[in-house]
XYZ file of C-alpha atoms in Angstrom:
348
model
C -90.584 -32.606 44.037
C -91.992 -29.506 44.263
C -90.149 -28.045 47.694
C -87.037 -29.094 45.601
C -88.019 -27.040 42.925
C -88.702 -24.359 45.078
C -85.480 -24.175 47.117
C -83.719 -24.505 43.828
C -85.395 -21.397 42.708
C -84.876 -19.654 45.749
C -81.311 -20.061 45.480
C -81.169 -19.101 41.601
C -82.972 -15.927 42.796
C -80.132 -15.632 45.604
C -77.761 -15.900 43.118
C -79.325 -13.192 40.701
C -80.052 -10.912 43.510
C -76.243 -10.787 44.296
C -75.121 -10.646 40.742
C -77.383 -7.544 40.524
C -76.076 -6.184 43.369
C -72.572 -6.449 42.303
C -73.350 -5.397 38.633
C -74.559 -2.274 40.433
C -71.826 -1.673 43.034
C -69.169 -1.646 39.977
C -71.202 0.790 38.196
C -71.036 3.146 40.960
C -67.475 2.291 41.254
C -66.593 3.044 38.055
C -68.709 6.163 37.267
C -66.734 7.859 39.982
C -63.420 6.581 38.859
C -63.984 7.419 35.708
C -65.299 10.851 36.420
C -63.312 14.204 35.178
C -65.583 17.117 36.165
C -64.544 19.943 37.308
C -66.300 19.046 40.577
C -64.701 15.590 40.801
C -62.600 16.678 44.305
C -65.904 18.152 46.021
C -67.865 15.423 44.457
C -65.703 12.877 46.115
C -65.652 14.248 49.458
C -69.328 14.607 49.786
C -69.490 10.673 48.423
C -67.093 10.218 50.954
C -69.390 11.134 53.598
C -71.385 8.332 53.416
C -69.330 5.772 53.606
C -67.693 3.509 55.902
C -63.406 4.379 55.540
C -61.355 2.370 53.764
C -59.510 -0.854 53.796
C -56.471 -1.006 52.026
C -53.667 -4.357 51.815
C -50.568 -3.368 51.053
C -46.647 -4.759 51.090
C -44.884 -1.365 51.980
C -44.126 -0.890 55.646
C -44.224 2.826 55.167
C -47.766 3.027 53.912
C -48.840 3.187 57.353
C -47.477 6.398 57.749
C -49.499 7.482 54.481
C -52.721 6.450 55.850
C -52.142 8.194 59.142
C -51.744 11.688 57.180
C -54.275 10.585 55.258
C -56.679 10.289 57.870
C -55.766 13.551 59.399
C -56.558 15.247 56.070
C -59.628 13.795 55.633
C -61.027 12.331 58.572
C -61.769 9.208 56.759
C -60.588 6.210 58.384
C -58.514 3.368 57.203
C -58.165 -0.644 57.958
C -55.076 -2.336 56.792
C -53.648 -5.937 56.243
C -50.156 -6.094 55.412
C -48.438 -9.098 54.061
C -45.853 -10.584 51.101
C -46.589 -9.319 47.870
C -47.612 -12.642 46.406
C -49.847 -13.344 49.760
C -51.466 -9.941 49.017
C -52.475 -11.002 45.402
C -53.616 -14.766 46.524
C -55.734 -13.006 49.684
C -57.606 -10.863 46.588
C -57.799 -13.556 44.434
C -59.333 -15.671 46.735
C -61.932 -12.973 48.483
C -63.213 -12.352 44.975
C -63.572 -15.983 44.013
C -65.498 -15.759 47.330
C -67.729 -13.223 46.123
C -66.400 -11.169 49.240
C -65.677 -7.928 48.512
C -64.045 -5.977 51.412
C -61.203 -4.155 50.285
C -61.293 -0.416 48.478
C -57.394 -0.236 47.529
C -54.450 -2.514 47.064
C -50.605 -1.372 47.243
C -48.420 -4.261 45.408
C -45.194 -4.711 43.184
C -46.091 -4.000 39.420
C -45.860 -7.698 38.221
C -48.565 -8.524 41.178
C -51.191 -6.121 40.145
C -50.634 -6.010 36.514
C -51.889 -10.371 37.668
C -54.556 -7.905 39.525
C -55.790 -6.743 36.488
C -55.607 -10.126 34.251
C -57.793 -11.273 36.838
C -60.318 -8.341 36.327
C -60.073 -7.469 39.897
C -59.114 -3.538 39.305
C -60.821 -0.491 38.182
C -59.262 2.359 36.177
C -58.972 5.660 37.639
C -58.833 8.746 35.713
C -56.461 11.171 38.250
C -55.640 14.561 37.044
C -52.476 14.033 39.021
C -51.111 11.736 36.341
C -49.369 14.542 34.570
C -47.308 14.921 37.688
C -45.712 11.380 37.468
C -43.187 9.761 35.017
C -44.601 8.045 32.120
C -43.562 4.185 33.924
C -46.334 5.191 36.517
C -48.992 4.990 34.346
C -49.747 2.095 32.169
C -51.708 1.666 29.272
C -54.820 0.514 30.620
C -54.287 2.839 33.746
C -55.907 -0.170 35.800
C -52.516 0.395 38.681
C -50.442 3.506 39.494
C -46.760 3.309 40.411
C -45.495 5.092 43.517
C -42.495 3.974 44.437
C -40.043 2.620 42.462
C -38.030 -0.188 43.412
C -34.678 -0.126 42.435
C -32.063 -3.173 43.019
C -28.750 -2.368 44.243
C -26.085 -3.650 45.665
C -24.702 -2.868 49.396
C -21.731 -3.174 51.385
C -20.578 -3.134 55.124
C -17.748 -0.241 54.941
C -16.135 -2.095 57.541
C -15.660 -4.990 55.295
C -15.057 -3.467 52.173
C -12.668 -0.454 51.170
C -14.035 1.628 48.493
C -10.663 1.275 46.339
C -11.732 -2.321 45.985
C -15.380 -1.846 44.511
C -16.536 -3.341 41.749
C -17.787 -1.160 39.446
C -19.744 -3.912 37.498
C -20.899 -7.427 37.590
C -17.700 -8.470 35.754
C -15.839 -7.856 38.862
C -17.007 -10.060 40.831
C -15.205 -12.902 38.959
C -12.551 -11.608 40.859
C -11.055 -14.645 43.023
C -10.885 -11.599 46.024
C -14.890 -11.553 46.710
C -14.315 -15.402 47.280
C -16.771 -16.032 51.024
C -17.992 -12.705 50.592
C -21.110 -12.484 48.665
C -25.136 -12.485 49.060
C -28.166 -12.034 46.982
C -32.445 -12.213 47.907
C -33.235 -15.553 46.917
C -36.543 -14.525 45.095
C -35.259 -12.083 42.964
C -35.470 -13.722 39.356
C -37.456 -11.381 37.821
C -34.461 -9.133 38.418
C -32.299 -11.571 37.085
C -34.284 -12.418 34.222
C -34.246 -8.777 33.138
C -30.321 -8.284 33.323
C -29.702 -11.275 31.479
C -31.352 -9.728 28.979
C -30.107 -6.403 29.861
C -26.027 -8.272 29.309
C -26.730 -10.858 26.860
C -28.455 -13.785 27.635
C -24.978 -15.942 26.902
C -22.668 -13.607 28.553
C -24.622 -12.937 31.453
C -24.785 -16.504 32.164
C -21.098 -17.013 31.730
C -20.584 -13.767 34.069
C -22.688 -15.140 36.809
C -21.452 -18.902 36.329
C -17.789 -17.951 37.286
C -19.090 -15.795 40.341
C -20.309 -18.738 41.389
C -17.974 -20.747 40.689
C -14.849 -18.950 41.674
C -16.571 -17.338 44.445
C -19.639 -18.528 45.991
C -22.741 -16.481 47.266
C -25.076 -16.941 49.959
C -29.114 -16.266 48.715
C -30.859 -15.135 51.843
C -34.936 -14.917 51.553
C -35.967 -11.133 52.213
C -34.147 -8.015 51.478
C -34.125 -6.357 54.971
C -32.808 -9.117 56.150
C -30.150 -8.856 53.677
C -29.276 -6.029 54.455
C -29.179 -6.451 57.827
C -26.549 -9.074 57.767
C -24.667 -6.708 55.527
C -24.861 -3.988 58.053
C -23.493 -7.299 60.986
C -20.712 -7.763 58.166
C -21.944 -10.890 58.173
C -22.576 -10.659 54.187
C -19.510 -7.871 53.142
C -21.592 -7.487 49.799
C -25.028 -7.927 48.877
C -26.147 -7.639 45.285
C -29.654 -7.052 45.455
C -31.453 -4.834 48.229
C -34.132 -2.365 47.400
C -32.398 0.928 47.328
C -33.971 2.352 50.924
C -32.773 -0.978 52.605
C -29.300 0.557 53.178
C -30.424 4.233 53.155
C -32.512 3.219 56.527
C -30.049 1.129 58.512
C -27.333 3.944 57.664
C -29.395 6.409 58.872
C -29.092 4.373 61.932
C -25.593 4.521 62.235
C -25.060 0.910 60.759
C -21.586 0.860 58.546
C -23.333 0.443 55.259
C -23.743 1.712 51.936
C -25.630 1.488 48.884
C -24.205 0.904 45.291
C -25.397 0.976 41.538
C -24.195 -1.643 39.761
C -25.055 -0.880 35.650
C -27.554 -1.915 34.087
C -29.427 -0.713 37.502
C -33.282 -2.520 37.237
C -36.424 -1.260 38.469
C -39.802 -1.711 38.947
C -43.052 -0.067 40.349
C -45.068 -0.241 43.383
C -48.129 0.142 42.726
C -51.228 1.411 43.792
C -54.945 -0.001 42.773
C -58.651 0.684 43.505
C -60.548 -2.844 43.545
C -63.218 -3.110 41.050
C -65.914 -4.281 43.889
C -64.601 -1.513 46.577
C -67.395 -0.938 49.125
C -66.194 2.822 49.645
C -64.956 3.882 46.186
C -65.269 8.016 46.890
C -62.965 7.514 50.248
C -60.869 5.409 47.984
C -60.578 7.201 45.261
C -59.221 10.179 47.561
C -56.590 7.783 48.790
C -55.488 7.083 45.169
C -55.350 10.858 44.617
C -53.559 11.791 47.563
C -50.669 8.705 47.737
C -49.395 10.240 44.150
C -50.306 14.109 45.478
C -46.925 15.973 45.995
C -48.241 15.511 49.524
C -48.155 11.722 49.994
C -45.345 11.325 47.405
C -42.696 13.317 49.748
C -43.950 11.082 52.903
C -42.287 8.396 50.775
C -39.780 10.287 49.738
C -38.643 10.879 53.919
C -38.343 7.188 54.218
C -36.123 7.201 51.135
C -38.341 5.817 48.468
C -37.650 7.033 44.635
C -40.979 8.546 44.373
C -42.429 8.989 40.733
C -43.474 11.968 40.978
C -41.721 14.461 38.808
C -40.997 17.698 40.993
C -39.379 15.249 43.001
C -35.806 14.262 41.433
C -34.090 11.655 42.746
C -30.213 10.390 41.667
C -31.556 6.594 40.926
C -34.910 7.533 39.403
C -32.356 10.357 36.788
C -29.784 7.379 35.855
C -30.670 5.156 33.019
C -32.698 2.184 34.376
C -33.851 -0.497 33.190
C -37.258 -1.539 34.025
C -39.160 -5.095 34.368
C -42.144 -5.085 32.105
C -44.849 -6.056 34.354
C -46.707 -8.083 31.717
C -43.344 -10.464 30.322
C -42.144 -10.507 34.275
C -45.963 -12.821 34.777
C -45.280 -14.766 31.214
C -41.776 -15.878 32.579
C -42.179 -16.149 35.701
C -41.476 -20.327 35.399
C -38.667 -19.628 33.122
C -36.785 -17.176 35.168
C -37.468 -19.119 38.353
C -35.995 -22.116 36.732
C -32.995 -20.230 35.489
C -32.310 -17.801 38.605
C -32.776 -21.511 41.014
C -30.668 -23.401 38.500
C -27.677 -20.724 38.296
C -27.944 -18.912 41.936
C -30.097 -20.354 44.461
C -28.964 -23.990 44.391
C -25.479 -23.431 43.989
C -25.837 -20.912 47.349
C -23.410 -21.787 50.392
């Protein structure tokens, strides 16, 4: 009886040991995100010193190239995991359930980390560079950034399609003539969800009932690849591709173009410093640099609508309409249901 009692102590004192430690990591964690000194950029670098890099998971294919200049700014090294927004989130979810705390920064979608931060994953940061950004960057509880911003449109092969015959909005494409000739990114209800709202619940449904029903459209899972069976011609006209899909491939000499359909929707990518990061100061730095001017115009080259303001941009300047992060997670199951119902299984 009394070796149980023992080993159930030791492991109670186990447990409290770690829940100190952890209490105290997020202190540190916090007292240097939260700090606004005058000396916060030296004070970070010399934090940075001691630590061990950084390891960030992130969805964007182009924040490699960000944590490359990074690097050669700083000299502070960085790990990455890239995956699917949603397998980013679960991957966090689970290491912190896990009590394994590994990763300093997270780069997701808007509705994904605002999840983040219902989850009490993320810390808030305190950057004097937020006066450089539009006000959609920064939320409310400042526990995310936006960097990006991801902006649906539709594209077209130019082969395909003449531009006398382009729609110029959704009505259009009732038009018997787009019959065979249509695609859309099967996952993208939280876009459709918004521009129902954005039409009129009741005649956005009857709008996208008699595309479907006069025309057809093929739903295709992943926007590159959406875009890259516009480009084959295969697809003459996608409706939703993020707005740098076509601007890459055409770059590339593929006969494809973007276009803004109104009401044109949006959303930020974010960027997040974990709660539990292991190397906050080298972390922190990130943060500060990936919405710098600096970082901002690296995603800018790979045609990205940066938010940051001295950097204009013809989709970030129209009127768009943007996805609240916070309803996008309270419906996801009803725009799912709706967006499957209406689209997805009526897809040839």
């Amino acid at each position: 009886m009394q070796n149980v009692l023992l080993k159930a102590l030791s492991r109670a004192l186990v447990v409290l040991g770690l829940c100190g430690s952890v209490a105290h990591a997020q202190d540190r964690v916090k007292e240097l995100a939260e700090y606004q000194g005058a000396d916060r950029q030296v004070r970070l670098i010399e934090a940075a010193k001691k630590e061990n890099g950084i390891t960030v998971y992130h969805a964007y294919p182009a924040l490699s190239n960000v944590m490359t200049a990074f690097t050669k700014k700083y000299g502070i090294k960085t790990r990455a995991w890239r995956a699917g927004s949603e397998a980013v989130l679960q991957r966090l979810i689970t290491e912190a359930r896990g009590n394994r705390f590994e990763v300093d920064i997270v780069q997701n979608n808007a509705p994904e980390n605002e999840a983040a931060h219902r989850e009490k994953l993320l810390q808030a940061v305190r950057s004097p560079l937020f006066a450089d950004l539009i006000p959609q960057a920064v939320p409310a509880h400042g526990e995310w950034t936006g960097i990006t911003l991801d902006v649906w449109i539709a594209a077209y092969n130019t082969s395909r399609v003449s531009e006398e015959e382009l729609p110029k909005r959704y009505e259009d494409l009732q038009d018997p003539k787009w019959k065979g000739r249509l695609g859309i990114e099967a996952n993208n209800h939280g876009w459709f969800g918004t521009l129902m709202a954005e039409l009129g619940e009741e005649r956005g449904r009857e709008i996208f009932k008699n595309i479907v029903a006069t025309n057809g459209i093929s739903a295709r899972k992943g926007h590159s690849l959406l875009t890259t069976m516009v480009a084959s011609g295969e697809v003459p006209l996608a409706l939703t591709v993020y707005n740098w899909n076509p601007e890459q491939m055409k770059s590339k000499g593929a006969p494809i173009k973007g276009l803004a359909l109104k009401p044109v929707i949006a959303q930020p990518s974010t960027v997040a410093l974990l709660k539990n990061a292991p190397n906050p100061a080298s972390a922190i730095l990130f943060y500060d640099f990936i919405i710098s001017e600096e970082g901002q115009r690296i995603l800018q080259d790979f045609s990205y609508v940066t938010t940051h303001k001295r950097l204009p941009h013809p989709l970030r300047d129209a009127s768009l309409k943007y996805i609240d992060p916070a309803k996008a997670i309270d419906m996801q199951t009803a725009w799912l249901s709706n967006f499957d119902e209406m689209i997805v299984k009526k897809a040839k």
